[in-house]
Each structure stands twice: as C-alpha cells, then as structure tokens.
Tab-separated table of N, CA and C in Angstrom:
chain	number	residue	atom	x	y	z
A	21	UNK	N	127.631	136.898	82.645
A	21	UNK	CA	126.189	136.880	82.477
A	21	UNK	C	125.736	135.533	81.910
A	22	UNK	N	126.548	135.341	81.131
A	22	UNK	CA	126.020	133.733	80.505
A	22	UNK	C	126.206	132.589	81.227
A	23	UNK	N	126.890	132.874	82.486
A	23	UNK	CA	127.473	131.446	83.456
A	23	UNK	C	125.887	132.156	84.339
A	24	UNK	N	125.624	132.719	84.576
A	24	UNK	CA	124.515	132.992	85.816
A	24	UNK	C	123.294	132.215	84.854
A	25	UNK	N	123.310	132.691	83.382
A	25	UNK	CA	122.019	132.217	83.118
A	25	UNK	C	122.221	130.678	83.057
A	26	UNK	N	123.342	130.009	82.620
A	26	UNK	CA	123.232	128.497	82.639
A	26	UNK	C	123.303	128.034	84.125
A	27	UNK	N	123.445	129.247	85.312
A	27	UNK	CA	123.216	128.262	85.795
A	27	UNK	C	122.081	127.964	86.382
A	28	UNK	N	121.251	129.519	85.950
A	28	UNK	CA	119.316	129.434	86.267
A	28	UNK	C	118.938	128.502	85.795
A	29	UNK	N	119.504	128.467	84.470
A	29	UNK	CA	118.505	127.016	83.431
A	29	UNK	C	118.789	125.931	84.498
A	30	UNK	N	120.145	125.623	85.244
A	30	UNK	CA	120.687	123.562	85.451
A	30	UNK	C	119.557	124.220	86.752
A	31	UNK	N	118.879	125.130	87.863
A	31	UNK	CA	118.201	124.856	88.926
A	31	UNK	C	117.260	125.068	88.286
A	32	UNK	N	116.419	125.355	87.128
A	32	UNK	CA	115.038	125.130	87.001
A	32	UNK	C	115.199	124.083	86.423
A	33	UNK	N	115.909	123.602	85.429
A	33	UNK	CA	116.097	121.619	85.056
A	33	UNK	C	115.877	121.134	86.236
A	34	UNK	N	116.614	121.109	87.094
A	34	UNK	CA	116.702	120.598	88.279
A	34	UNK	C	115.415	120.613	89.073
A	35	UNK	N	114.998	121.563	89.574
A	35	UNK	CA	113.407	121.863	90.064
A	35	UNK	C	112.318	121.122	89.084
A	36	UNK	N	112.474	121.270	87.827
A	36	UNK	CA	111.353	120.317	86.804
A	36	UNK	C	111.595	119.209	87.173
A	37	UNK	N	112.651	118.779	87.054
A	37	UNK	CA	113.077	117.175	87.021
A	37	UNK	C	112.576	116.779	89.001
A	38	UNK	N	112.589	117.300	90.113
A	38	UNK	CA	112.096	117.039	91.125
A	38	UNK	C	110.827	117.135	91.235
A	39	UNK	N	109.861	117.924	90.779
A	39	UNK	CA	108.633	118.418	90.474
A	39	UNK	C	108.036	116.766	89.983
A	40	UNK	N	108.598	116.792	88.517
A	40	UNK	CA	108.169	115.916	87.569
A	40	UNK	C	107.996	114.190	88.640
A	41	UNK	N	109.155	114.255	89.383
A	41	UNK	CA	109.479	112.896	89.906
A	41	UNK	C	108.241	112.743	91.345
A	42	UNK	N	107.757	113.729	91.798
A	42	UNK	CA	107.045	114.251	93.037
A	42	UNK	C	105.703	113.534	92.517
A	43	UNK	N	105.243	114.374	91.080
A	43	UNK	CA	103.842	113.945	90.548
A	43	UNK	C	103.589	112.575	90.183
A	44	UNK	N	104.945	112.226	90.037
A	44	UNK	CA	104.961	110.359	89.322
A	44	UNK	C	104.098	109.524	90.520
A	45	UNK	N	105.221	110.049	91.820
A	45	UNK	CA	105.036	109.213	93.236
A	45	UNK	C	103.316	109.616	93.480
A	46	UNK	N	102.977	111.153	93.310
A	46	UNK	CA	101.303	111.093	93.784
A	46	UNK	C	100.497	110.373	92.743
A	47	UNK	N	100.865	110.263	91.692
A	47	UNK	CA	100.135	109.991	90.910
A	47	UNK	C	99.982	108.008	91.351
A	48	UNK	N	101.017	107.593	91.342
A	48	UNK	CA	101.514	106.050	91.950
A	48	UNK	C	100.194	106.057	92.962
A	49	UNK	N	100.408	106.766	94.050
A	49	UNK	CA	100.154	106.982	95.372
A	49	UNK	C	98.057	107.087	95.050
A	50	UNK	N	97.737	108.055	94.381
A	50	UNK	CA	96.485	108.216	94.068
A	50	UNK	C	95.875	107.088	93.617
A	51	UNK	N	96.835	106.606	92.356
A	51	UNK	CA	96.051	105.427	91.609
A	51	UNK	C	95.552	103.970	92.708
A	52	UNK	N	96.861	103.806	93.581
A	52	UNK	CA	96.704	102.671	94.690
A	52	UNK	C	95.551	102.946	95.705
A	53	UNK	N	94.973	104.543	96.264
A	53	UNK	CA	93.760	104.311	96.613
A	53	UNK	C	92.653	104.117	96.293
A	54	UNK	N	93.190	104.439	94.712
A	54	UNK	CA	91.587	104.386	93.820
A	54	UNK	C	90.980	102.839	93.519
A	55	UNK	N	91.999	102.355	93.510
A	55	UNK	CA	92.068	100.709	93.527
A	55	UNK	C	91.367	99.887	95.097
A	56	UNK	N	92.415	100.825	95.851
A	56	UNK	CA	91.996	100.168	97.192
A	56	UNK	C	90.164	100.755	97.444
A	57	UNK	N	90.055	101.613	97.592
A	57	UNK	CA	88.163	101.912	97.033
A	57	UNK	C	87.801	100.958	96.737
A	58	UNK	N	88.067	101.147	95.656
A	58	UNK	CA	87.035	100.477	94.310
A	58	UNK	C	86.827	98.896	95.224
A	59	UNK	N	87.997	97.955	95.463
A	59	UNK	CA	87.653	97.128	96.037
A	59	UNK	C	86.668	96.971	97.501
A	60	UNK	N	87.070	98.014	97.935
A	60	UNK	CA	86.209	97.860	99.345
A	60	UNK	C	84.487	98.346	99.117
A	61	UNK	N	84.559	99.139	97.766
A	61	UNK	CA	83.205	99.069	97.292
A	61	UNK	C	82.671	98.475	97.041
A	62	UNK	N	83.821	97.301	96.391
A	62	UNK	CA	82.839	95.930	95.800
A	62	UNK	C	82.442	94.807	96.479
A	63	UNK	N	83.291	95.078	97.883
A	63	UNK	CA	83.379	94.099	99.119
A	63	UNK	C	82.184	94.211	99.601
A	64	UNK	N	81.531	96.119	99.805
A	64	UNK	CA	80.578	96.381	100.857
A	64	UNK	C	79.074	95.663	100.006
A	65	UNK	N	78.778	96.214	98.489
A	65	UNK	CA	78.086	96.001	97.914
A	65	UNK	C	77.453	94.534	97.965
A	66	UNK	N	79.021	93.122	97.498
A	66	UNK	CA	78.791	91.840	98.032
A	66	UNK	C	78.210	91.731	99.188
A	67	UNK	N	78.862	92.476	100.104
A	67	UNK	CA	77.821	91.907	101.829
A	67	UNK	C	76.391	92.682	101.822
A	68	UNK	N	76.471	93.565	100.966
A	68	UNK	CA	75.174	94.118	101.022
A	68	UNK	C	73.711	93.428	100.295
A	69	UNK	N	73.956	92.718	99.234
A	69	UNK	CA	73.755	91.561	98.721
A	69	UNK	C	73.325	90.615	99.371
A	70	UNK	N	74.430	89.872	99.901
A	70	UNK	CA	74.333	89.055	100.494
A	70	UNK	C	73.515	89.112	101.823
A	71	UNK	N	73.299	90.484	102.489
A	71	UNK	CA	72.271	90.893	103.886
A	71	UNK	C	71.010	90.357	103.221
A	72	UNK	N	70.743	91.373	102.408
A	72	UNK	CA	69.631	91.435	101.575
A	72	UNK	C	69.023	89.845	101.202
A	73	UNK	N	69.657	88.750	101.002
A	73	UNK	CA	69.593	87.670	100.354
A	73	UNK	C	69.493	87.122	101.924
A	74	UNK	N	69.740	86.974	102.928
A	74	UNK	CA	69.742	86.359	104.369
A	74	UNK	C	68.498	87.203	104.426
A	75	UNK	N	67.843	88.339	104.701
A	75	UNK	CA	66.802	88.814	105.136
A	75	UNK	C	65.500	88.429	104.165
A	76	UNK	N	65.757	88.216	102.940
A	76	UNK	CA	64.496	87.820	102.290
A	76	UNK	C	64.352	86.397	102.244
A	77	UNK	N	65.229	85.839	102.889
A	77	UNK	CA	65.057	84.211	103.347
A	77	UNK	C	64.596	84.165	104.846
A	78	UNK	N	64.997	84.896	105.356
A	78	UNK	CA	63.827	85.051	106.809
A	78	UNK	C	62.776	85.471	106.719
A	79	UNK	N	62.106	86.539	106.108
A	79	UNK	CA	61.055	86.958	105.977
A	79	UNK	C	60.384	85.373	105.430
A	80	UNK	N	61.245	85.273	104.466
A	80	UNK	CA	59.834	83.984	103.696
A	80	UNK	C	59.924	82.824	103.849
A	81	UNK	N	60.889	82.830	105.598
A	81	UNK	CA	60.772	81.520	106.007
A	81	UNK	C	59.770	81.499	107.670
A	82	UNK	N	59.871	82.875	107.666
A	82	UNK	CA	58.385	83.380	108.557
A	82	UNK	C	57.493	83.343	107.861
A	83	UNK	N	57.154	83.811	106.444
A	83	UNK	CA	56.123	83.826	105.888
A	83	UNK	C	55.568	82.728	105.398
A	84	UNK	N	56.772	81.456	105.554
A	84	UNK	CA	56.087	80.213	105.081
A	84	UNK	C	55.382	79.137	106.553
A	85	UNK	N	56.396	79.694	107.330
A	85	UNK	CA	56.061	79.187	108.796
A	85	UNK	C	54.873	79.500	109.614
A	86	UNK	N	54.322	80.149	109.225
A	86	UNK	CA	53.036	81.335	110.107
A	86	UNK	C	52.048	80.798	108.980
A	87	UNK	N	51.357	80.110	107.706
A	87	UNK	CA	50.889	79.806	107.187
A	87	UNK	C	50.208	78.159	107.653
C-alpha cells in the first residue's frame, strides 16, 4: 500500500511539474503577443497621426490657395 501511494505522489509530482512547465511556455507565449500589440498599436496610432497631419496640410493648403 505504501509503494502504490509513493507512487501516486512521483505521477502527480510529475503531472505538477509538466503542468507548471506548460503555464511558463503560455505565459512566455502570451506576454510576446502582448508586446507584439502594443507595438502595432503604437505603429497604427503614429500613421494615424501622421494621416491626420498630411490632411490638415491639404485642407489649409486649399484653404490658403482658393483665397
């Protein structure tokens, strides 16, 4: 009885310790898209900016031209 239970304990050690190593990799895995986001948010925002900054220089280079 005591060899069956040590050897439940070494496959649930075993199962924790694979478990544990599984969440490391998603966790790895999660953090690198949250990163990859974040940058392409800050990419879109810059060009969005930057539209914005090309279109209010046309407008008020029509608006200076038509005067």
């Amino acid at each position: 009885e005591l060899s069956g239970l040590r050897q439940a304990l070494s496959q649930a050690e075993s199962s924790l310790v694979s478990l544990e190593q599984s969440f490391a990799a998603y966790r790895v895995a999660a953090e690198m898209r949250i990163q990859s986001l974040e940058k392409s948010r800050d990419i879109w925002r810059i060009a969005f900016f930057a539209a914005c900054a090309v279109g209010a220089g046309a407008v008020g280079a029509v608006l200076i031209s038509g005067k």
